[in-house]
mmCIF file with all atom_site columns, C-alpha atoms in Angstrom:
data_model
loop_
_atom_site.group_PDB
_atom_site.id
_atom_site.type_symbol
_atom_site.label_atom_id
_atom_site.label_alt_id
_atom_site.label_comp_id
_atom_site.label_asym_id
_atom_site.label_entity_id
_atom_site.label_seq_id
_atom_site.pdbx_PDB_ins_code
_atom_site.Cartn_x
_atom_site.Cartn_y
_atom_site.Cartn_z
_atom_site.occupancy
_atom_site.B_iso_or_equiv
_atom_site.pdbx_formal_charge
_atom_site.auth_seq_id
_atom_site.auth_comp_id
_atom_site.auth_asym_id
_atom_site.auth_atom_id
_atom_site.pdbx_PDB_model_num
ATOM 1   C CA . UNK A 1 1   ? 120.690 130.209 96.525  1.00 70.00 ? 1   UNK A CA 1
ATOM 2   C CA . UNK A 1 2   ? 121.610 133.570 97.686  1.00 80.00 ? 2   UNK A CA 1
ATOM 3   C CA . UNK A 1 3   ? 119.507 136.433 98.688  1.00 84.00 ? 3   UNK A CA 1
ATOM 4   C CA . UNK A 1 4   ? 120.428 140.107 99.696  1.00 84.00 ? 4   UNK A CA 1
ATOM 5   C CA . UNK A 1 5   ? 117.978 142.846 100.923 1.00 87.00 ? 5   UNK A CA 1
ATOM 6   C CA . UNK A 1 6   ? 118.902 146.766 101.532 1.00 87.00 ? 6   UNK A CA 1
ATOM 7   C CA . UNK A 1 7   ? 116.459 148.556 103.488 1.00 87.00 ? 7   UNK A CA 1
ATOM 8   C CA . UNK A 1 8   ? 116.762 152.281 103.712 1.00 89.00 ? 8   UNK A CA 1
ATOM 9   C CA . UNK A 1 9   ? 114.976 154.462 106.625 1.00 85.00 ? 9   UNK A CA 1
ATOM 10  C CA . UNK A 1 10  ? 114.524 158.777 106.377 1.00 86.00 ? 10  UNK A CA 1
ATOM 11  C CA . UNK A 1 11  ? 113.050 160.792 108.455 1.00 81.00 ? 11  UNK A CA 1
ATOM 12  C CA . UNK A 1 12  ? 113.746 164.613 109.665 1.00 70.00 ? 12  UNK A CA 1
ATOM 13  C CA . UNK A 1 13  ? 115.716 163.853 112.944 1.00 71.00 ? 13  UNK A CA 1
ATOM 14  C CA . UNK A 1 14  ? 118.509 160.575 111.357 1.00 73.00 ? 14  UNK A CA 1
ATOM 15  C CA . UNK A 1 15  ? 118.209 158.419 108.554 1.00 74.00 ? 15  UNK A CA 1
ATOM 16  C CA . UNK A 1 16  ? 119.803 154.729 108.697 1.00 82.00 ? 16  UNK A CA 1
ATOM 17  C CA . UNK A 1 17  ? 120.534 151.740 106.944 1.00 86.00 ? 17  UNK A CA 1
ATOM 18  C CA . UNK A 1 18  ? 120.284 147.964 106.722 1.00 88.00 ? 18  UNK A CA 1
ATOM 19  C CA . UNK A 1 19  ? 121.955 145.299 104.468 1.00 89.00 ? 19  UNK A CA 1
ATOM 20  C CA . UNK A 1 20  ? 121.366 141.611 105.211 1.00 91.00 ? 20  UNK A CA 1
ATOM 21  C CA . UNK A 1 21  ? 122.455 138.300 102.535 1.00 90.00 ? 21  UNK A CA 1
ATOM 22  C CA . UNK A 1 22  ? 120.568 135.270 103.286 1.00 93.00 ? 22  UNK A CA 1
ATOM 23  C CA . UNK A 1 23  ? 122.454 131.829 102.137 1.00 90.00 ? 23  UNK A CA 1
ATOM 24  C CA . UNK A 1 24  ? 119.937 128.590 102.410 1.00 89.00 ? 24  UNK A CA 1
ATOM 25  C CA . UNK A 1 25  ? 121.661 125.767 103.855 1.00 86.00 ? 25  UNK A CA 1
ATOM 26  C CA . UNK A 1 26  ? 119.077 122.601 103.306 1.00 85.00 ? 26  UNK A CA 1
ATOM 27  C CA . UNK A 1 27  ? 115.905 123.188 105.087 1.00 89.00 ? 27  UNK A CA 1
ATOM 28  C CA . UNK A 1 28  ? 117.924 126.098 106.911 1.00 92.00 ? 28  UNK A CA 1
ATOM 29  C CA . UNK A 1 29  ? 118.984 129.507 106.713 1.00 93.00 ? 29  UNK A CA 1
ATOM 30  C CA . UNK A 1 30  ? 121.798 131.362 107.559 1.00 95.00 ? 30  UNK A CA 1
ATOM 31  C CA . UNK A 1 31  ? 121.899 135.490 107.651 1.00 94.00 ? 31  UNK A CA 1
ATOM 32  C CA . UNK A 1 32  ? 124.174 137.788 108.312 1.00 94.00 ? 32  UNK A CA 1
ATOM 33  C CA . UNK A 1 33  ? 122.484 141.436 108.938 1.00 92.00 ? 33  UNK A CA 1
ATOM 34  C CA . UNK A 1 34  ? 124.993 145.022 108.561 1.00 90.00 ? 34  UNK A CA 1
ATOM 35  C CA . UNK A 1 35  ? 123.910 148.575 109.846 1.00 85.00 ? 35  UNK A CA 1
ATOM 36  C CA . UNK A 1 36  ? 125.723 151.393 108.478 1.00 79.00 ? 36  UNK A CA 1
ATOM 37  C CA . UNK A 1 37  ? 127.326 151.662 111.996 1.00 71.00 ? 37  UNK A CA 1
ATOM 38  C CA . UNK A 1 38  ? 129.500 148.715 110.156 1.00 68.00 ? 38  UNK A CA 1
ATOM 39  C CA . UNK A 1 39  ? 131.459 151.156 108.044 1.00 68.00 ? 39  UNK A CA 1
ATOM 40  C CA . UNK A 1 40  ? 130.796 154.860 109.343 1.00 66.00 ? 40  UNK A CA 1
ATOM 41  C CA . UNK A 1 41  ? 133.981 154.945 110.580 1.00 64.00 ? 41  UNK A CA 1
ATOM 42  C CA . UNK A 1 42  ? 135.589 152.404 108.169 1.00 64.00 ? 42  UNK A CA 1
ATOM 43  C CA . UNK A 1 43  ? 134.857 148.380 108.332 1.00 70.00 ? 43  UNK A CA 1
ATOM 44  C CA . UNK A 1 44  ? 134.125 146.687 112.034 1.00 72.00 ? 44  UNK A CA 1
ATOM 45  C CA . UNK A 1 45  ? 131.794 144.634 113.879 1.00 77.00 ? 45  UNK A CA 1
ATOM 46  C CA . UNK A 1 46  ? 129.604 147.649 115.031 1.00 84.00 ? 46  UNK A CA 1
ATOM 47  C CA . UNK A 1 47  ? 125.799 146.696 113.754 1.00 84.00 ? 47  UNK A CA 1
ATOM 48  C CA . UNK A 1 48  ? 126.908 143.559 112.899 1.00 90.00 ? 48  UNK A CA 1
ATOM 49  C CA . UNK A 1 49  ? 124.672 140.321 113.628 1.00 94.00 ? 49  UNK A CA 1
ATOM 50  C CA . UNK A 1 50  ? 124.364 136.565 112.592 1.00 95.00 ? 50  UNK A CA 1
ATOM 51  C CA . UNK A 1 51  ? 121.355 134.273 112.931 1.00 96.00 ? 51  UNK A CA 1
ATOM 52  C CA . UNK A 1 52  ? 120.470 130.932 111.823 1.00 96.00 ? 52  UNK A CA 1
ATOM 53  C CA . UNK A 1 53  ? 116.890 129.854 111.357 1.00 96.00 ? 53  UNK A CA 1
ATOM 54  C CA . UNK A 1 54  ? 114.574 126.818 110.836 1.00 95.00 ? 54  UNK A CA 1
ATOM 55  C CA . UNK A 1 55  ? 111.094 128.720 109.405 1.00 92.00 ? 55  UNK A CA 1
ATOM 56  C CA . UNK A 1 56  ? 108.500 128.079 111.464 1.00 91.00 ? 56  UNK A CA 1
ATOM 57  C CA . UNK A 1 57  ? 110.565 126.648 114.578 1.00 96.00 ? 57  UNK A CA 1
ATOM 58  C CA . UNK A 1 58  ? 113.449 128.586 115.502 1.00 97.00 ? 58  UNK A CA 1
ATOM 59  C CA . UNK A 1 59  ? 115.399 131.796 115.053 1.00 97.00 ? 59  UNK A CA 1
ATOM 60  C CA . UNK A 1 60  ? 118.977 132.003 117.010 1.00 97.00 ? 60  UNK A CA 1
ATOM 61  C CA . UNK A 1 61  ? 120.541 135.812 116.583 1.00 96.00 ? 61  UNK A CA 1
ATOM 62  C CA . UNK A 1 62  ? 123.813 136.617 117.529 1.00 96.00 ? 62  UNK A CA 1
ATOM 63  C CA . UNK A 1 63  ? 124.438 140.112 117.978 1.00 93.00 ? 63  UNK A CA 1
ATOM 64  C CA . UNK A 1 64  ? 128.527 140.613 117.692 1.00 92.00 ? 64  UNK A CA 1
ATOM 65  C CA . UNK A 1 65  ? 129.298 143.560 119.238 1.00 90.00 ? 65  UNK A CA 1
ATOM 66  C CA . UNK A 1 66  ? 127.503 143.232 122.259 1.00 89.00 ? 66  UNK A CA 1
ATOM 67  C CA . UNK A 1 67  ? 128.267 139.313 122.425 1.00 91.00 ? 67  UNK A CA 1
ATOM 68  C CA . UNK A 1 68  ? 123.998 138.919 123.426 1.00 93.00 ? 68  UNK A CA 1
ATOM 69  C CA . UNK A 1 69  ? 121.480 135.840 122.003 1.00 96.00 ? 69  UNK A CA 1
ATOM 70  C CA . UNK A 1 70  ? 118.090 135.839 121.155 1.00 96.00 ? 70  UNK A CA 1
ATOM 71  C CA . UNK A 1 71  ? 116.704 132.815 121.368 1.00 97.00 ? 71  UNK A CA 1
ATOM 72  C CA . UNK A 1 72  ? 113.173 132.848 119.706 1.00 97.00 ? 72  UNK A CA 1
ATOM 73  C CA . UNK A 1 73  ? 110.896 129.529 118.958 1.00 98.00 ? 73  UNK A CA 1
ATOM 74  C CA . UNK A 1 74  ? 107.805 128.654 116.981 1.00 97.00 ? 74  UNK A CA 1
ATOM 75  C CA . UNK A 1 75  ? 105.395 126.231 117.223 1.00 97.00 ? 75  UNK A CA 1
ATOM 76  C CA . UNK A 1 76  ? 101.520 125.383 116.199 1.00 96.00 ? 76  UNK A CA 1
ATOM 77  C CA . UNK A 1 77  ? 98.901  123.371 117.873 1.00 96.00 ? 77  UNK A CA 1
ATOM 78  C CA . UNK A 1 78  ? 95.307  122.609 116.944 1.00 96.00 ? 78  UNK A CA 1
ATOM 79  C CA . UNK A 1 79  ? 92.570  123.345 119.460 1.00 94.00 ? 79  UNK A CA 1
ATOM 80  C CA . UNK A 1 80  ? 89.690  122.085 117.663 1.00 91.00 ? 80  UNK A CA 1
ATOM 81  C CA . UNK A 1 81  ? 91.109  122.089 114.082 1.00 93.00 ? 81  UNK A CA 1
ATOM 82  C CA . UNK A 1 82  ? 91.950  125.694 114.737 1.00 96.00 ? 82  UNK A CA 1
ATOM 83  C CA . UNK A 1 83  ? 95.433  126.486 114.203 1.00 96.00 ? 83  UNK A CA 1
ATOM 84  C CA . UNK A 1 84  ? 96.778  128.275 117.742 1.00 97.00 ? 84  UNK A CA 1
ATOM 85  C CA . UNK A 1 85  ? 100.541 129.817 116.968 1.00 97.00 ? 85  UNK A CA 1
ATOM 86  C CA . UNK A 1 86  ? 102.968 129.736 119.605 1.00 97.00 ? 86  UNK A CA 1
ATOM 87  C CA . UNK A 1 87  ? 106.202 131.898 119.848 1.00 98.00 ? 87  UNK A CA 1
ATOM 88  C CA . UNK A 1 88  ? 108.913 131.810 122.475 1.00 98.00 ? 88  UNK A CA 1
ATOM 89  C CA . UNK A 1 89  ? 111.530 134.658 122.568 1.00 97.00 ? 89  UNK A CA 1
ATOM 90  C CA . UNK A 1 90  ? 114.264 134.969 125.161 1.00 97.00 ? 90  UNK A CA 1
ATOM 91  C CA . UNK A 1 91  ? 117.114 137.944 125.253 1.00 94.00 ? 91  UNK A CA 1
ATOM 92  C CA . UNK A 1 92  ? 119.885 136.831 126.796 1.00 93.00 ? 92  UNK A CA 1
ATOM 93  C CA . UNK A 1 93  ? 121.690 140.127 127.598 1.00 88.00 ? 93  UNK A CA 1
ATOM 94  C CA . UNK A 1 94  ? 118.207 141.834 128.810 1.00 88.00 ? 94  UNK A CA 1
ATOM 95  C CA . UNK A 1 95  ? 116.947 138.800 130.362 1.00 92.00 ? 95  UNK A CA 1
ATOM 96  C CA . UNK A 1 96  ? 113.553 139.357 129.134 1.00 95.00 ? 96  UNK A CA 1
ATOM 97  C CA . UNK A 1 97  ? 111.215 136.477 128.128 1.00 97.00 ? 97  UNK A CA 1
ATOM 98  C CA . UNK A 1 98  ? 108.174 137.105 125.790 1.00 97.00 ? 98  UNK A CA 1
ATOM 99  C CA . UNK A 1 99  ? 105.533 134.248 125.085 1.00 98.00 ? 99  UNK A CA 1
ATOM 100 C CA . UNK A 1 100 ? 103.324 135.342 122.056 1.00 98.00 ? 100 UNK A CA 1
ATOM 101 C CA . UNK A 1 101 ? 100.198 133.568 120.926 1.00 97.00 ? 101 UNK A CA 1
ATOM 102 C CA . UNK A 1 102 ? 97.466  133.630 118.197 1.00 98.00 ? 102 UNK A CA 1
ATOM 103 C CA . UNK A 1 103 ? 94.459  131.486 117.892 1.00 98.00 ? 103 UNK A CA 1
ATOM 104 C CA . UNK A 1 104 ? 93.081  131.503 114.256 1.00 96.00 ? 104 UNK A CA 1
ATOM 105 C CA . UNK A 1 105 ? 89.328  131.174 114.451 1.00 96.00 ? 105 UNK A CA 1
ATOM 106 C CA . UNK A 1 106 ? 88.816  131.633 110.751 1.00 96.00 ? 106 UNK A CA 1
ATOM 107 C CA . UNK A 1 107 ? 89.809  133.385 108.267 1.00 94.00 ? 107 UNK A CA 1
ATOM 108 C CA . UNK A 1 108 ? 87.990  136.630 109.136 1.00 97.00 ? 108 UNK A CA 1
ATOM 109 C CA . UNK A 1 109 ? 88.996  136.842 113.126 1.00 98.00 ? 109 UNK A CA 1
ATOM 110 C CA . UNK A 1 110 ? 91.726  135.676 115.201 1.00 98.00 ? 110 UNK A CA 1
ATOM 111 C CA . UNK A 1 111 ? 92.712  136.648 118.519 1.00 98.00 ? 111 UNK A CA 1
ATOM 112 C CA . UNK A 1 112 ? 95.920  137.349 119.817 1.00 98.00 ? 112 UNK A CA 1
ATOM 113 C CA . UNK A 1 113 ? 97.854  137.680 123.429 1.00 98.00 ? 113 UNK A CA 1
ATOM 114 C CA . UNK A 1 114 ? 101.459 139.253 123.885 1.00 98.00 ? 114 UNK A CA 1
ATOM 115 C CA . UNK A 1 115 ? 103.037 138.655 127.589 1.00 98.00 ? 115 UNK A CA 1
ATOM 116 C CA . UNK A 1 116 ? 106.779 139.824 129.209 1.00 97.00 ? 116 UNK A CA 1
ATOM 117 C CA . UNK A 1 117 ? 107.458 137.258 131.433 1.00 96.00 ? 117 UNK A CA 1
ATOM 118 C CA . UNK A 1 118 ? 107.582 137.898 135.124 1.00 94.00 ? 118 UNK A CA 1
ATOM 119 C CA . UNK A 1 119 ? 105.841 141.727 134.400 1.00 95.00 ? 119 UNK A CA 1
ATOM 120 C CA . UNK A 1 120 ? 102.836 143.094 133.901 1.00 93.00 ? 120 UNK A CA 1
ATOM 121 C CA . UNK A 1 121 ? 103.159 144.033 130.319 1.00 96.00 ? 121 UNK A CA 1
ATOM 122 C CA . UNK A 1 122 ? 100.015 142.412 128.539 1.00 97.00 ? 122 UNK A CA 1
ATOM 123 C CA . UNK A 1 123 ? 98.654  143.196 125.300 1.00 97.00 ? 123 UNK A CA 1
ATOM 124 C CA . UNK A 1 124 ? 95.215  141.132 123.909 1.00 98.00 ? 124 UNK A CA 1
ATOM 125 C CA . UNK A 1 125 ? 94.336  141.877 120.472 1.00 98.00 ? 125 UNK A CA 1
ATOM 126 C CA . UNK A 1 126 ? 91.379  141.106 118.201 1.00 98.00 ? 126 UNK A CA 1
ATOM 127 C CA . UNK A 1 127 ? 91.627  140.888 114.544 1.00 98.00 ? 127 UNK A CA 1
ATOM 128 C CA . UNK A 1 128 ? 88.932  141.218 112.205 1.00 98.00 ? 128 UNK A CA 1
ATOM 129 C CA . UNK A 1 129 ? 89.410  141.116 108.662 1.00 97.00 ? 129 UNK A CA 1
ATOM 130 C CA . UNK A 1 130 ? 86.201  141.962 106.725 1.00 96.00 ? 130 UNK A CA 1
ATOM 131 C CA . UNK A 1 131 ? 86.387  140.857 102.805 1.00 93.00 ? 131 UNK A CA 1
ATOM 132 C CA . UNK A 1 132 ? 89.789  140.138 102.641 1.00 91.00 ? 132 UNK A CA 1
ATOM 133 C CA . UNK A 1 133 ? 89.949  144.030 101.927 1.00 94.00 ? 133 UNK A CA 1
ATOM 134 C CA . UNK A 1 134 ? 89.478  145.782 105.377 1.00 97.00 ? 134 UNK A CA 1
ATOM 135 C CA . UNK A 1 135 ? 91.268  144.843 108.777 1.00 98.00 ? 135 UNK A CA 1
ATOM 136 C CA . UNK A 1 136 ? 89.989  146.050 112.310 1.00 98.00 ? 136 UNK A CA 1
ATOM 137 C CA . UNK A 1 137 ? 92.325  145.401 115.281 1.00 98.00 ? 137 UNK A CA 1
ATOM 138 C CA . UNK A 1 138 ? 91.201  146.897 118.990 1.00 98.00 ? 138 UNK A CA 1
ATOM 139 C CA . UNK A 1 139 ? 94.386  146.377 121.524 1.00 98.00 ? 139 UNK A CA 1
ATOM 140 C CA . UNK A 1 140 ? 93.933  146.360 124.933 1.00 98.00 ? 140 UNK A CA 1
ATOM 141 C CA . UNK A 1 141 ? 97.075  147.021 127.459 1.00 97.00 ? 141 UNK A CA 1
ATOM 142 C CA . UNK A 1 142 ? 96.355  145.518 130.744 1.00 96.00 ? 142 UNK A CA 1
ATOM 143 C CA . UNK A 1 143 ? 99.321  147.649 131.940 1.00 95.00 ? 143 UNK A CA 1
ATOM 144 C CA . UNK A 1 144 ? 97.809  150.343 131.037 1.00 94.00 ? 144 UNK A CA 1
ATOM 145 C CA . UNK A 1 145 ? 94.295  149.896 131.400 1.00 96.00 ? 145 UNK A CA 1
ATOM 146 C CA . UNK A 1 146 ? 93.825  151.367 127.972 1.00 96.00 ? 146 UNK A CA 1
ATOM 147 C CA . UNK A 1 147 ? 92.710  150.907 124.430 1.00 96.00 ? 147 UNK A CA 1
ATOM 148 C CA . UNK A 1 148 ? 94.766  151.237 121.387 1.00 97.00 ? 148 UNK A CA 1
ATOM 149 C CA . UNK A 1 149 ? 92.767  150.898 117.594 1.00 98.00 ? 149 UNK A CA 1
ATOM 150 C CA . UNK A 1 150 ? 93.694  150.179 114.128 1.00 98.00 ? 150 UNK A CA 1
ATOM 151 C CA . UNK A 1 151 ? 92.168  149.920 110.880 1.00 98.00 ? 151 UNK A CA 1
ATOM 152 C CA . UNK A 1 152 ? 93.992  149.331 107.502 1.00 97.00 ? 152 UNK A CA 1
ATOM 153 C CA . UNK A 1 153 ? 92.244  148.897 103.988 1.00 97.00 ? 153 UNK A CA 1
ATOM 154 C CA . UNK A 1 154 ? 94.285  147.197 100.434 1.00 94.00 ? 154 UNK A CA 1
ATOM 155 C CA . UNK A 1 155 ? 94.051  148.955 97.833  1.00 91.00 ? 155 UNK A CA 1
ATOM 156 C CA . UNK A 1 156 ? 94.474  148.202 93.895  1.00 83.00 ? 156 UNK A CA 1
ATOM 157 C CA . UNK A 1 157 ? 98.018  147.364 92.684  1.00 78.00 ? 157 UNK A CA 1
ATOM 158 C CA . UNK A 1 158 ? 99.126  145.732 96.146  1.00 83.00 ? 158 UNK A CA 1
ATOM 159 C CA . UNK A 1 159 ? 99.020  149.096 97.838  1.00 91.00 ? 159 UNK A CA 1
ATOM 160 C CA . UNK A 1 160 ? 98.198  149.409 101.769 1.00 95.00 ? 160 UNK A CA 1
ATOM 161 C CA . UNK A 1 161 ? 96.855  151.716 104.129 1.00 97.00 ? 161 UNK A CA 1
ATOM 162 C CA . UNK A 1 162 ? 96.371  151.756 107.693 1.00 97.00 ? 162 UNK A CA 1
ATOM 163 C CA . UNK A 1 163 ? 95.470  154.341 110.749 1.00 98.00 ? 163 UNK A CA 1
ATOM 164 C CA . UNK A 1 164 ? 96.395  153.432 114.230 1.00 98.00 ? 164 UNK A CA 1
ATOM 165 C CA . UNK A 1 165 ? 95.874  155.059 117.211 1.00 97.00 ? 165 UNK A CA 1
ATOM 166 C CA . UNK A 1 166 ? 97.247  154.855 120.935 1.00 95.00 ? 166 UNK A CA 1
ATOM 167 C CA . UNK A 1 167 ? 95.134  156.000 123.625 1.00 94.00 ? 167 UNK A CA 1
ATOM 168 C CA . UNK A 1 168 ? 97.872  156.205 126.193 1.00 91.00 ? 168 UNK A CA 1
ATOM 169 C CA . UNK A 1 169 ? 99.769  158.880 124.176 1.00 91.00 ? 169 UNK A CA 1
ATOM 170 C CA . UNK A 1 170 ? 97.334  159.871 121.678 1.00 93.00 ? 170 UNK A CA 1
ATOM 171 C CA . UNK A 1 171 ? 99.423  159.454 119.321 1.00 94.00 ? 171 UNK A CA 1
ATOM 172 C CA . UNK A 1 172 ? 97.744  159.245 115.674 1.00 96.00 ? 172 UNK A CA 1
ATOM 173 C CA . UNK A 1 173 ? 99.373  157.495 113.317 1.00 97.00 ? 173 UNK A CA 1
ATOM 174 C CA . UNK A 1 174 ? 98.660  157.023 109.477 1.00 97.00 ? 174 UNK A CA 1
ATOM 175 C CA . UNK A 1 175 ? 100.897 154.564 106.761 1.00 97.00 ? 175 UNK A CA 1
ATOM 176 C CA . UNK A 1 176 ? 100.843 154.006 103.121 1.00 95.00 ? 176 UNK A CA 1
ATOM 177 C CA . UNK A 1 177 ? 103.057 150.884 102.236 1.00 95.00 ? 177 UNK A CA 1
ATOM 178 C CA . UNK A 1 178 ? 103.523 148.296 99.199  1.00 91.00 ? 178 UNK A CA 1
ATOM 179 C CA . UNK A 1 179 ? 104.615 145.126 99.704  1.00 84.00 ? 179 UNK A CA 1
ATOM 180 C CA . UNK A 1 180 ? 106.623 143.217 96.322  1.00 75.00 ? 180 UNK A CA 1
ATOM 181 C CA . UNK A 1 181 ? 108.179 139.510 97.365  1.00 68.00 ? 181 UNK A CA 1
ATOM 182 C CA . UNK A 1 182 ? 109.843 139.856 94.037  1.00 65.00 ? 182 UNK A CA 1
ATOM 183 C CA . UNK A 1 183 ? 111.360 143.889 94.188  1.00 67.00 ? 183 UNK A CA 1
ATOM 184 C CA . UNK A 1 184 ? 110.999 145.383 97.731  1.00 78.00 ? 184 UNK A CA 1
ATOM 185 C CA . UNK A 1 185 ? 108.785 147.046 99.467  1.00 90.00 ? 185 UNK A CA 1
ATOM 186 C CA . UNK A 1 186 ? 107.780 151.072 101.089 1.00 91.00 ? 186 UNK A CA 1
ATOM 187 C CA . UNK A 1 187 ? 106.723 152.418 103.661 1.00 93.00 ? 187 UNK A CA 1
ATOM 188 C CA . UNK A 1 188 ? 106.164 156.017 104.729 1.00 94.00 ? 188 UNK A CA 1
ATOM 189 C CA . UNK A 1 189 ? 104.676 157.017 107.817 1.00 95.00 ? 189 UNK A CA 1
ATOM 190 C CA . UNK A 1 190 ? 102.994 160.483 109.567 1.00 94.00 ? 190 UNK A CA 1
ATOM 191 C CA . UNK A 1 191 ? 102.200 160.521 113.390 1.00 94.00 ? 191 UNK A CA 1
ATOM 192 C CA . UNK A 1 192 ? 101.021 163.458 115.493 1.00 93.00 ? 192 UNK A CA 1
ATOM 193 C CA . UNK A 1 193 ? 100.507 163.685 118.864 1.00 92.00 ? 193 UNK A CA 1
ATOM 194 C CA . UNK A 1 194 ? 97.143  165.248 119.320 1.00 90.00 ? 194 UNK A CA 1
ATOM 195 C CA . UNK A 1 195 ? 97.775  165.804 123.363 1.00 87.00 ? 195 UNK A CA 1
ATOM 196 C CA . UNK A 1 196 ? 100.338 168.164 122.153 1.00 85.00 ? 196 UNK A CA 1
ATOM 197 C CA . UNK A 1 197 ? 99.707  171.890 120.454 1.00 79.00 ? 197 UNK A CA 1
ATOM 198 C CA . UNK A 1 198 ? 99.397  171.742 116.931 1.00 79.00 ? 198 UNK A CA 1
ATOM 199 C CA . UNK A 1 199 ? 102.611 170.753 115.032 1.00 81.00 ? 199 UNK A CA 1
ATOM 200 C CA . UNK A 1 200 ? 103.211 169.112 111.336 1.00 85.00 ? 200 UNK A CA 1
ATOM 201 C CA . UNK A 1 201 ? 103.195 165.679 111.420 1.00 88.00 ? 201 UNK A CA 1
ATOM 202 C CA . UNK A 1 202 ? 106.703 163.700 111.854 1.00 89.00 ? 202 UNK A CA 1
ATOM 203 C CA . UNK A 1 203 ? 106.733 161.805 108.716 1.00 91.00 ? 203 UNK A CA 1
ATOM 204 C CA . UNK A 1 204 ? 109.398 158.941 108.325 1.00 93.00 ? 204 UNK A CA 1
ATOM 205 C CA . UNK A 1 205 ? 109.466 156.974 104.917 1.00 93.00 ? 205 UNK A CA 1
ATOM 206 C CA . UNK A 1 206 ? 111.143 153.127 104.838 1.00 92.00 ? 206 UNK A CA 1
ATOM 207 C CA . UNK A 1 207 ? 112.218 151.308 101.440 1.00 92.00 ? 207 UNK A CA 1
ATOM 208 C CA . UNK A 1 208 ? 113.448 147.791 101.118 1.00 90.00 ? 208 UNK A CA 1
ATOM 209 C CA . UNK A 1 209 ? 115.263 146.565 97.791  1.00 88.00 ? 209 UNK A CA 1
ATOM 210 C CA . UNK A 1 210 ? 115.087 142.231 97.574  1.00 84.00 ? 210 UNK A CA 1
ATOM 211 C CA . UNK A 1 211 ? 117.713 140.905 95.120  1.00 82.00 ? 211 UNK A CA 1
ATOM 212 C CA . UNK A 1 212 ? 118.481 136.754 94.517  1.00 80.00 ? 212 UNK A CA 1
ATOM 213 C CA . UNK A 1 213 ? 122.377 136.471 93.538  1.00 74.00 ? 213 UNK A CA 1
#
């Protein structure tokens, strides 16, 4: 089987665009992911990648243009019959490492730890998740030394929507999304940066169209 996704991005500034087709080979997948920068100025290689991937152990990407891997690998171990998810990711051409982690407590919290290797850029996030409706996540930096906050409430019909905020920048964010595994999925998106004089809020709006050939 055969899958193909478009995914359309707007805002004021650029808009772009992403094409992908999926092919399943056994218990395997093979992508191949376009940007329009593939045909702008007729067909090439610009914005071109390829990845194969195992779900839920590995992801290779090959970006063609630049001639860079990422490497990124999954894993789960149980810590007391609690599920704690494990997530390797190495860019070749940056030489960055990032080591990801969750530890699923129940179904209502889970905490979660985001690391660069060999820096000081730490996140530790707690997720609450209060009726299966609401979601609470406080985000600390350690680089930072700061807070960032987000709450997000489903709706009737699939419907989503979430407020974030970053103390660092204070920037406030606010999203209304969808999510269909069968048509696509939206997105659109205001910020404003309240240290800032009072503007109209940038507002960016994503769409994503899912088709099985």
């Amino acid at each position: 089987m055969m899958k193909a996704s478009f995914k359309g991005k707007f805002d004021v500034d650029k808009s772009g665009s992403v094409a992908s087709l999926t092919f399943n080979a056994g218990n395997a997948k093979l992508r191949a992911t376009m940007t329009d920068a593939s045909f702008v100025a007729g067909p090439s290689f610009n914005g071109l990648s390829l990845a194969v991937e195992k779900p839920g152990f590995f992801i290779i990407d090959y970006n063609v243009p630049k001639k860079d891997v990422r490497f990124q690998f999954m894993n789960t171990i149980r810590i007391a019959e609690k599920p704690l998810n494990l997530t390797y990711i190495h860019m070749r051409g940056d030489n960055r490492t990032i080591v990801d982690g969750s530890f699923v407590i129940d179904p209502a919290n889970k905490l979660s730890a985001n690391y660069m290797v060999g820096t000081k850029n730490c996140k530790l996030k707690y997720t609450y998740v209060h009726g299966g409706i609401a979601t609470f996540e406080p985000c600390y930096d350690v680089a930072k030394n700061m807070w960032d906050f987000a709450i997000s409430h489903k709706l009737y019909g699939g419907d989503n929507l979430k407020a974030t905020y970053q103390t660092s920048s204070k920037m406030l964010g606010l999203e209304w999304s969808n999510n269909s595994k069968s048509t696509g999925s939206f997105k659109v998106c205001a910020s404003m940066n309240l240290a800032e004089e009072l503007k109209p809020p940038k507002l960016t709006a994503e769409t994503t169209w899912n088709l099985e050939l």
